[in-house]
PDB file of C-alpha atoms in Angstrom:
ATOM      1  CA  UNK A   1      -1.381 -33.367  14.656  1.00  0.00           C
ATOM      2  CA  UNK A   2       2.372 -32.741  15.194  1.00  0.00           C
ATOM      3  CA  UNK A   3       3.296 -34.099  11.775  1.00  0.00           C
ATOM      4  CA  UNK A   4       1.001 -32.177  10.594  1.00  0.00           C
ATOM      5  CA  UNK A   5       1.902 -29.045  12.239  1.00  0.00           C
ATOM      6  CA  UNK A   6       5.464 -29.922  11.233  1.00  0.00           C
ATOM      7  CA  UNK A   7       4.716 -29.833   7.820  1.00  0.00           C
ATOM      8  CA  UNK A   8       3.087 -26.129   7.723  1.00  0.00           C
ATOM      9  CA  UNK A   9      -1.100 -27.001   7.970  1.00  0.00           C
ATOM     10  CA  UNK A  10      -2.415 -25.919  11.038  1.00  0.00           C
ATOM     11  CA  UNK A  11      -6.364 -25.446   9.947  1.00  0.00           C
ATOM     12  CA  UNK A  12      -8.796 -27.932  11.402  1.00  0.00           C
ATOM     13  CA  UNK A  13      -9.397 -29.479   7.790  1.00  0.00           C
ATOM     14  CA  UNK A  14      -5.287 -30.457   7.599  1.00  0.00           C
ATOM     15  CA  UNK A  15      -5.937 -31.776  11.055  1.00  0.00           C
ATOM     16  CA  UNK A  16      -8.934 -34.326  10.236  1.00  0.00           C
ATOM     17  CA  UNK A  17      -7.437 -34.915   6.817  1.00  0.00           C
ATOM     18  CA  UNK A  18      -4.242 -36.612   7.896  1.00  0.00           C
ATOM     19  CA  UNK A  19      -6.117 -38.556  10.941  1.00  0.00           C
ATOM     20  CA  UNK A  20      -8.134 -39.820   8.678  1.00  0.00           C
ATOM     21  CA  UNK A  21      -5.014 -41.564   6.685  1.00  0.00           C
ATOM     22  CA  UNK A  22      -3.165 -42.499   9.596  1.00  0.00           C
ATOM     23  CA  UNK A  23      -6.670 -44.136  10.788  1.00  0.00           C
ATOM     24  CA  UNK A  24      -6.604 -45.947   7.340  1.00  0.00           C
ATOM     25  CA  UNK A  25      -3.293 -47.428   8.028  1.00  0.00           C
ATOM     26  CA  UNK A  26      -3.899 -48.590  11.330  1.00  0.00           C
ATOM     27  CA  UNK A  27      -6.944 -50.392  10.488  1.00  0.00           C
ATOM     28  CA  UNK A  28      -5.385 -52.006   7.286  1.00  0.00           C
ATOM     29  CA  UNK A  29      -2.146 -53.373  10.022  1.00  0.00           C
ATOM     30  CA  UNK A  30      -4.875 -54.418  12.468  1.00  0.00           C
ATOM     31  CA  UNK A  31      -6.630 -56.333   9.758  1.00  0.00           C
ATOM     32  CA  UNK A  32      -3.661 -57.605   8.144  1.00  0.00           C
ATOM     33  CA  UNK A  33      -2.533 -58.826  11.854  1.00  0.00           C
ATOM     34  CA  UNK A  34      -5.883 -60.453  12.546  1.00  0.00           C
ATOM     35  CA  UNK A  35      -6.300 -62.488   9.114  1.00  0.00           C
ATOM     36  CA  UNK A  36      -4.863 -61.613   5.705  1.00  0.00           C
ATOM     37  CA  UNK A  37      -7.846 -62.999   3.982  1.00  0.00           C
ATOM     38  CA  UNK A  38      -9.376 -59.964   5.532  1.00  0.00           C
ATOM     39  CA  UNK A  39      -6.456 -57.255   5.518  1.00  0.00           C
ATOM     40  CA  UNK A  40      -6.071 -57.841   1.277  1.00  0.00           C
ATOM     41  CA  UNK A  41     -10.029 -56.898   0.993  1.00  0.00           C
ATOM     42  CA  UNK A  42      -9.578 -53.737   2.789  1.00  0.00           C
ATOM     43  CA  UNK A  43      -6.821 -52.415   1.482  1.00  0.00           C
ATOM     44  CA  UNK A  44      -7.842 -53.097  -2.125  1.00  0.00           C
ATOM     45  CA  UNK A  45     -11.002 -51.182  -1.261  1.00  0.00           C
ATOM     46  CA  UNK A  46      -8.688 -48.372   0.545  1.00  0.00           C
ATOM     47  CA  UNK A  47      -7.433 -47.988  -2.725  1.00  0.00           C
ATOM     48  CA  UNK A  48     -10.367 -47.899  -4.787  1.00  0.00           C
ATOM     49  CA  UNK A  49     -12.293 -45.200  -2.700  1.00  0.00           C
ATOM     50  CA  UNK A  50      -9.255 -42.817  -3.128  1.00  0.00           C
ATOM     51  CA  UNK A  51      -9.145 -43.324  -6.891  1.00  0.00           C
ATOM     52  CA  UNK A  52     -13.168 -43.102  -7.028  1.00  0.00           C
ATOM     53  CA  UNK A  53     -12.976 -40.247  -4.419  1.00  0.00           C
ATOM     54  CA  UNK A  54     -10.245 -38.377  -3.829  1.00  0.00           C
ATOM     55  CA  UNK A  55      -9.455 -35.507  -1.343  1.00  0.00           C
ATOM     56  CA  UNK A  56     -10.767 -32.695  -2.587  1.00  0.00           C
ATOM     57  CA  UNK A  57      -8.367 -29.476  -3.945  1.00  0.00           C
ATOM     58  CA  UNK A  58      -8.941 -25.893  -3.905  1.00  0.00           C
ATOM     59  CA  UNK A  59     -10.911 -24.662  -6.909  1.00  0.00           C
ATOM     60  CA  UNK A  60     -10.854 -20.780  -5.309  1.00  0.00           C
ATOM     61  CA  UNK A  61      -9.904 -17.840  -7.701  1.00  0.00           C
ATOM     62  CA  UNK A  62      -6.291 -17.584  -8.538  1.00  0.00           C
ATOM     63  CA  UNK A  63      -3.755 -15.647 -10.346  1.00  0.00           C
ATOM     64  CA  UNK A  64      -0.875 -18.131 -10.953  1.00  0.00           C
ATOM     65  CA  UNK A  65       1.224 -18.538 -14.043  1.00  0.00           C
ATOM     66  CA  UNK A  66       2.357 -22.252 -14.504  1.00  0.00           C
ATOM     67  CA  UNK A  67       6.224 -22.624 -15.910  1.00  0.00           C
ATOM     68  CA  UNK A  68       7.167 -25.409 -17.576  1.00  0.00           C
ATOM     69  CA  UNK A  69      10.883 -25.981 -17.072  1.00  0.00           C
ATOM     70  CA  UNK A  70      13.442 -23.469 -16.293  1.00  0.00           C
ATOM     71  CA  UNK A  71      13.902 -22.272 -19.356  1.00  0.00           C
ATOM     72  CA  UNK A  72      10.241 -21.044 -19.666  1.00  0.00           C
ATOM     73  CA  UNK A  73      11.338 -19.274 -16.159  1.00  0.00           C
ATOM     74  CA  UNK A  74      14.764 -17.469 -16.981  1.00  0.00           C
ATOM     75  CA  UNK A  75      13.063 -16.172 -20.551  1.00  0.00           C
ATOM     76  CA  UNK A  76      10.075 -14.880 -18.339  1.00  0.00           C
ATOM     77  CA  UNK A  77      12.508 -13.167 -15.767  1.00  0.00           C
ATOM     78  CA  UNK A  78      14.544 -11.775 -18.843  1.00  0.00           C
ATOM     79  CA  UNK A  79      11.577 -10.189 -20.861  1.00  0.00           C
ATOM     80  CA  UNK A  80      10.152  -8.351 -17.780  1.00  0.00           C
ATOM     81  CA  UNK A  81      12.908  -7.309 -15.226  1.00  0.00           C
ATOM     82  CA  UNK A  82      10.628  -4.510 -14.100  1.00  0.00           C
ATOM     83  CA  UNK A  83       8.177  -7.564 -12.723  1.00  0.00           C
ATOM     84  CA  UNK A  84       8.483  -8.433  -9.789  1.00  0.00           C
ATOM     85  CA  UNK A  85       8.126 -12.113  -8.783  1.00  0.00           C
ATOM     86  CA  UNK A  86       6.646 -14.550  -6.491  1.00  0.00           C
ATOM     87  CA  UNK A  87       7.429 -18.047  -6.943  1.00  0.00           C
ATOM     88  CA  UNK A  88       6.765 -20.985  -5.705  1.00  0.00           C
ATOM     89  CA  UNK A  89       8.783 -24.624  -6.615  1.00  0.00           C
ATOM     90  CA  UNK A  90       6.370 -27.943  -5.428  1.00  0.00           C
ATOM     91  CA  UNK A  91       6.434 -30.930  -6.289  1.00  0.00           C
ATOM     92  CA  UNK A  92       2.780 -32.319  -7.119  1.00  0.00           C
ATOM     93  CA  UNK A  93       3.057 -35.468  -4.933  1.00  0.00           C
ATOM     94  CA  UNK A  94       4.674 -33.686  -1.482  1.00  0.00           C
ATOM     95  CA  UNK A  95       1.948 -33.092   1.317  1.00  0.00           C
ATOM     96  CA  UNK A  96       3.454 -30.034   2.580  1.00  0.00           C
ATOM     97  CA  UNK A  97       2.989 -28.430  -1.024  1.00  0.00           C
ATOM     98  CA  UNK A  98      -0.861 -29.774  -1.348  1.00  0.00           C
ATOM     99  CA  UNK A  99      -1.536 -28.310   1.675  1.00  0.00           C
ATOM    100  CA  UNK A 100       0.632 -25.051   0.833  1.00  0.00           C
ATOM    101  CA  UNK A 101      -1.444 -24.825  -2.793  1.00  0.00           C
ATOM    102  CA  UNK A 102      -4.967 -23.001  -1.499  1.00  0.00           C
ATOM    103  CA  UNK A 103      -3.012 -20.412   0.951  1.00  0.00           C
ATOM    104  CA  UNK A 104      -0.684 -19.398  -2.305  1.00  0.00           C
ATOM    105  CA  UNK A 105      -3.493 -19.358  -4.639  1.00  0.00           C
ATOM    106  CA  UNK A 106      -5.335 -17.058  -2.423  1.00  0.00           C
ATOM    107  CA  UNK A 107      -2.509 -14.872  -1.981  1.00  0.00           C
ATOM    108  CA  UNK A 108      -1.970 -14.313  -5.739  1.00  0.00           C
ATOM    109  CA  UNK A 109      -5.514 -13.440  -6.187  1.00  0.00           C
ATOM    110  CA  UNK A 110      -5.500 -10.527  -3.267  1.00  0.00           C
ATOM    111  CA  UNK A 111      -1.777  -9.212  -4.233  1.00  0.00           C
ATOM    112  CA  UNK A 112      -1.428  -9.632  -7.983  1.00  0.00           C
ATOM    113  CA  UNK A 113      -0.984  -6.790 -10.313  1.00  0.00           C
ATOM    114  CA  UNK A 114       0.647  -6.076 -13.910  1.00  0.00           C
ATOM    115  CA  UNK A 115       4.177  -6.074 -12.480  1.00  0.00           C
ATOM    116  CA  UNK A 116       3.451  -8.257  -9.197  1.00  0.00           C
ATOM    117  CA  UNK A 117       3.169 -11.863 -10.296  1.00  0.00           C
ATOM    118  CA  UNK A 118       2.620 -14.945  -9.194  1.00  0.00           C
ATOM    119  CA  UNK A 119       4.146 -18.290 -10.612  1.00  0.00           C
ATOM    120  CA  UNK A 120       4.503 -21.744 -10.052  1.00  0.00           C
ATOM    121  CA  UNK A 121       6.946 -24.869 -11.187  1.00  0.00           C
ATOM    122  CA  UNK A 122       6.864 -28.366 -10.216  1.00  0.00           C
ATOM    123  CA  UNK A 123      10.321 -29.873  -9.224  1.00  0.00           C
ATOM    124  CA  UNK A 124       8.886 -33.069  -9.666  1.00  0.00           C
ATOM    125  CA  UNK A 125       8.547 -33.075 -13.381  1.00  0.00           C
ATOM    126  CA  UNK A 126      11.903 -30.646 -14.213  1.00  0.00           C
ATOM    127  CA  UNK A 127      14.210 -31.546 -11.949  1.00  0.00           C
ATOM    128  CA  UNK A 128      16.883 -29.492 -13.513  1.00  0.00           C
ATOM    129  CA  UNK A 129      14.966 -26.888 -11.813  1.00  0.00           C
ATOM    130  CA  UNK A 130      15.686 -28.268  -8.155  1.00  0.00           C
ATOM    131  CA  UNK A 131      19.441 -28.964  -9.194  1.00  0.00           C
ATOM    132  CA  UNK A 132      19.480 -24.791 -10.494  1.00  0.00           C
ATOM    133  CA  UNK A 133      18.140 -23.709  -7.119  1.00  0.00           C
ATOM    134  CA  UNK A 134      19.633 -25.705  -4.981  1.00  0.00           C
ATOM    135  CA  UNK A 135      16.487 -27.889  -3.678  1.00  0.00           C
ATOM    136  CA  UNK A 136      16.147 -31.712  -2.224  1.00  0.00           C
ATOM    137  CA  UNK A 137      13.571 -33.177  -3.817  1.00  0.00           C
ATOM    138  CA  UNK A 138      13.195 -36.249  -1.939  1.00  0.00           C
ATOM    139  CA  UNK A 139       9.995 -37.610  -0.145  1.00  0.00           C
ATOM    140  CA  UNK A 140      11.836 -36.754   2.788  1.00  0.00           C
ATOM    141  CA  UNK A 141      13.092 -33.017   1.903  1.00  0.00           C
ATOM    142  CA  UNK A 142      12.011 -29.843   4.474  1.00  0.00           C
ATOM    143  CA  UNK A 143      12.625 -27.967   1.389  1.00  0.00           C
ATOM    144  CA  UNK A 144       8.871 -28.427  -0.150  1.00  0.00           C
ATOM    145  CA  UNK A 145       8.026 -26.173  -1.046  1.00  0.00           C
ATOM    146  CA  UNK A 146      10.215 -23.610  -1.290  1.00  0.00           C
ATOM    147  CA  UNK A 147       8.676 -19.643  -2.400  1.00  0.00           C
ATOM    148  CA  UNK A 148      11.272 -17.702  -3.974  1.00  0.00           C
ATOM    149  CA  UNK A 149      10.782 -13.086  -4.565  1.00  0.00           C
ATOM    150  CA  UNK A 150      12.280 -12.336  -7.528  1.00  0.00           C
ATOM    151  CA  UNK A 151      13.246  -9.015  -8.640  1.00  0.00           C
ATOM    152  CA  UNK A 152      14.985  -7.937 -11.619  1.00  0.00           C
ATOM    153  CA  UNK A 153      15.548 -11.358 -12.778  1.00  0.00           C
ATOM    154  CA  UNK A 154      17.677 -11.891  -9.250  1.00  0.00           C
ATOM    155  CA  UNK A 155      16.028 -13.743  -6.600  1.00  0.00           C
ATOM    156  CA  UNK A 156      16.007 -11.249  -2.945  1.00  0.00           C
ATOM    157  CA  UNK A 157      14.053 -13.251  -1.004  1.00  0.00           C
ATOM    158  CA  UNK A 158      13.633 -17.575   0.021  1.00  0.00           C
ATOM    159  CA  UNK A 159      11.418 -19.484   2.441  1.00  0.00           C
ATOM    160  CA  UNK A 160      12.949 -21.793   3.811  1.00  0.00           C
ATOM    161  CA  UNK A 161      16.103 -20.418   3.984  1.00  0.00           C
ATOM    162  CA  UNK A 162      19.398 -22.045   5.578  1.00  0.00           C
ATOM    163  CA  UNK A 163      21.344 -19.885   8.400  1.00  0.00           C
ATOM    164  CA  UNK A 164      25.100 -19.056   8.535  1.00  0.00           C
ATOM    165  CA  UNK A 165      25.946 -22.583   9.372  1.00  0.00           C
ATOM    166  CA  UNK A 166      23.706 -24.374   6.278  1.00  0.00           C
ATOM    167  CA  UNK A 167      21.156 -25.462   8.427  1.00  0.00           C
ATOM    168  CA  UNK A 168      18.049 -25.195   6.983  1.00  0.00           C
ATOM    169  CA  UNK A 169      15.276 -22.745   9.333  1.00  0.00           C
ATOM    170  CA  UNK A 170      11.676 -24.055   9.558  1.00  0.00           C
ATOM    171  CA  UNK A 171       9.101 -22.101   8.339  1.00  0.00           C
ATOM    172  CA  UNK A 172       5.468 -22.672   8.414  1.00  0.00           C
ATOM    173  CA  UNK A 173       3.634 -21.511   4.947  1.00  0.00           C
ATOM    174  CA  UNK A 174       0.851 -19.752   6.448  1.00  0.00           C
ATOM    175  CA  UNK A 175      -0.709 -17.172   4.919  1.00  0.00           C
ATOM    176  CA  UNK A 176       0.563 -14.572   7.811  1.00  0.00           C
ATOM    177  CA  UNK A 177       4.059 -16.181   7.866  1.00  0.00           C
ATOM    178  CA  UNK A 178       3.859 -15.544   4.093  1.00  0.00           C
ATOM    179  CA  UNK A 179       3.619 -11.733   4.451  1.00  0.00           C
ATOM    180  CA  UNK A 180       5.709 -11.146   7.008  1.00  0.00           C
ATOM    181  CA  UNK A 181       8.774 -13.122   5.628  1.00  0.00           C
ATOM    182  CA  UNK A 182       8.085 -12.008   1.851  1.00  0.00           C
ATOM    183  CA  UNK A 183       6.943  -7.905   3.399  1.00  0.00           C
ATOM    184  CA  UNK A 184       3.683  -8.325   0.955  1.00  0.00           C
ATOM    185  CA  UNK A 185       2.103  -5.458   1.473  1.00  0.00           C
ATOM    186  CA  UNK A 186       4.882  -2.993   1.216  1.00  0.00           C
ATOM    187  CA  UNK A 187       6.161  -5.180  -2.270  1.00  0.00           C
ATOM    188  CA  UNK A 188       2.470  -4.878  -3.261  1.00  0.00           C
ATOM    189  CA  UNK A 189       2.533  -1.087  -2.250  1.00  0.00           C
ATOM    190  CA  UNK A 190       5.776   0.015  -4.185  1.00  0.00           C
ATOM    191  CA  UNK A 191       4.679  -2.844  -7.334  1.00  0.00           C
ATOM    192  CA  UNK A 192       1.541  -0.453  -7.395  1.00  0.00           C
ATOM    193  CA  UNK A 193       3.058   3.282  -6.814  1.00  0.00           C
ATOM    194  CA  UNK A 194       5.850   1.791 -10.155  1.00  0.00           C
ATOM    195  CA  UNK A 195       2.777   1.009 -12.221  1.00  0.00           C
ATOM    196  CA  UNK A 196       0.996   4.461 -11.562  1.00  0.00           C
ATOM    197  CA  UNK A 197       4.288   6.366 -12.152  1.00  0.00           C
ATOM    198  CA  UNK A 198       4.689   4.301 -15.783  1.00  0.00           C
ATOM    199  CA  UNK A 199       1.248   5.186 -16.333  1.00  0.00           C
ATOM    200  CA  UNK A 200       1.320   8.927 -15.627  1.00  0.00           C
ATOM    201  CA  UNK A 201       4.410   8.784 -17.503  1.00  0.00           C
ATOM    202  CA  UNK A 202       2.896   7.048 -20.943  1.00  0.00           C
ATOM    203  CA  UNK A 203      -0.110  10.044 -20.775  1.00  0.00           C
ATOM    204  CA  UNK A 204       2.454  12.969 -20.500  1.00  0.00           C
ATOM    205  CA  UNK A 205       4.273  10.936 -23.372  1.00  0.00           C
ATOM    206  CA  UNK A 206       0.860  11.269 -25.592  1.00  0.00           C
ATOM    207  CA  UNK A 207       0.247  14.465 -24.458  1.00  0.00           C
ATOM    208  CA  UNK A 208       3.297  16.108 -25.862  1.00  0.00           C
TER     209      UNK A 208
END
């Protein structure tokens, strides 16, 4: 439960999902200790029940653009400085990200709008991405994920973030945590009052 917590999950399903792996691993040393004839068996079945079934992943509604490299990123951020920006960078194998993946998803489908996006970009396949912003990508980094606001093409906004001495803060990627740090509903309030001031502004255009 405390590596858990550590890592950002604190819903009852997190909870059950990583006792039941640590459970796995104790019982594949136990059987290992008590005859190897019998620990080999196991673990080969361990194996093949998480290929045949694995641990289910949100399939909620979303609103989540997928980048593919940095480059993909930077022209985005160029072609629409009037967008505003909320991104996340994961890497696909990371726990804390997995975990992190349904609360983000959900946000983008409650706060998206024309000029209030969403994206994401894994680490783990463009690491050039990591090296740009600054990001350990290790199996032992506290800086997956990290959620970056973006406006103007300039990022405002990072979670986790390091303090006046480099030390990186903890933050847990709930979805409360999320809009409080990132101020969500005020971005998503002045996002929509810019959108109905270009509109209004586009009829009076026709108009004359």
């Amino acid at each position: 439960m405390l590596r858990t917590r550590k890592a950002g999950s604190v819903t009852m399903v997190n909870y059950l999902s990583s006792s039941f792996v640590y459970t796995k691993i104790a019982n594949l040393i136990l059987w290992l200790y008590a005859d190897i004839r019998y620990g080999l068996p196991f673990g080969a079945l361990l194996i093949l029940f998480s290929l045949i079934l694995p641990e289910p992943t949100y399939a909620g509604p979303e609103l989540i653009t997928y980048f593919r490299g940095t480059q993909v990123l930077d022209e985005e951020l160029k072609r629409n400085k009037n967008t505003t920006w909320l991104v996340c960078l994961y890497a696909a194998w990371h726990p804390a990200c997995v975990n992190f993946a349904p609360v983000f998803a959900e946000l983008s489908a409650s706060y998206s709008l024309d000029n209030l996006k969403f994206g994401k970009l894994d680490i783990g396949r463009y690491p050039e991405v990591a090296a740009k912003y600054r990001i350990q990508d290790g199996p032992t980094s506290r800086q997956l994920p990290t959620v970056l606001l973006i406006k103007e093409g300039k990022e405002q906004i990072r979670r986790p973030q390091a303090d006046s001495t480099g030390k990186l803060q903890k933050f847990l990627f709930s979805k409360d945590n999320m809009k409080a740090a990132f101020d969500l509903d005020d971005v998503y309030q002045e996002c929509k009052e810019r959108l109905a001031a270009a509109k209004a502004n586009k009829k009076t255009e026709k108009v004359e």
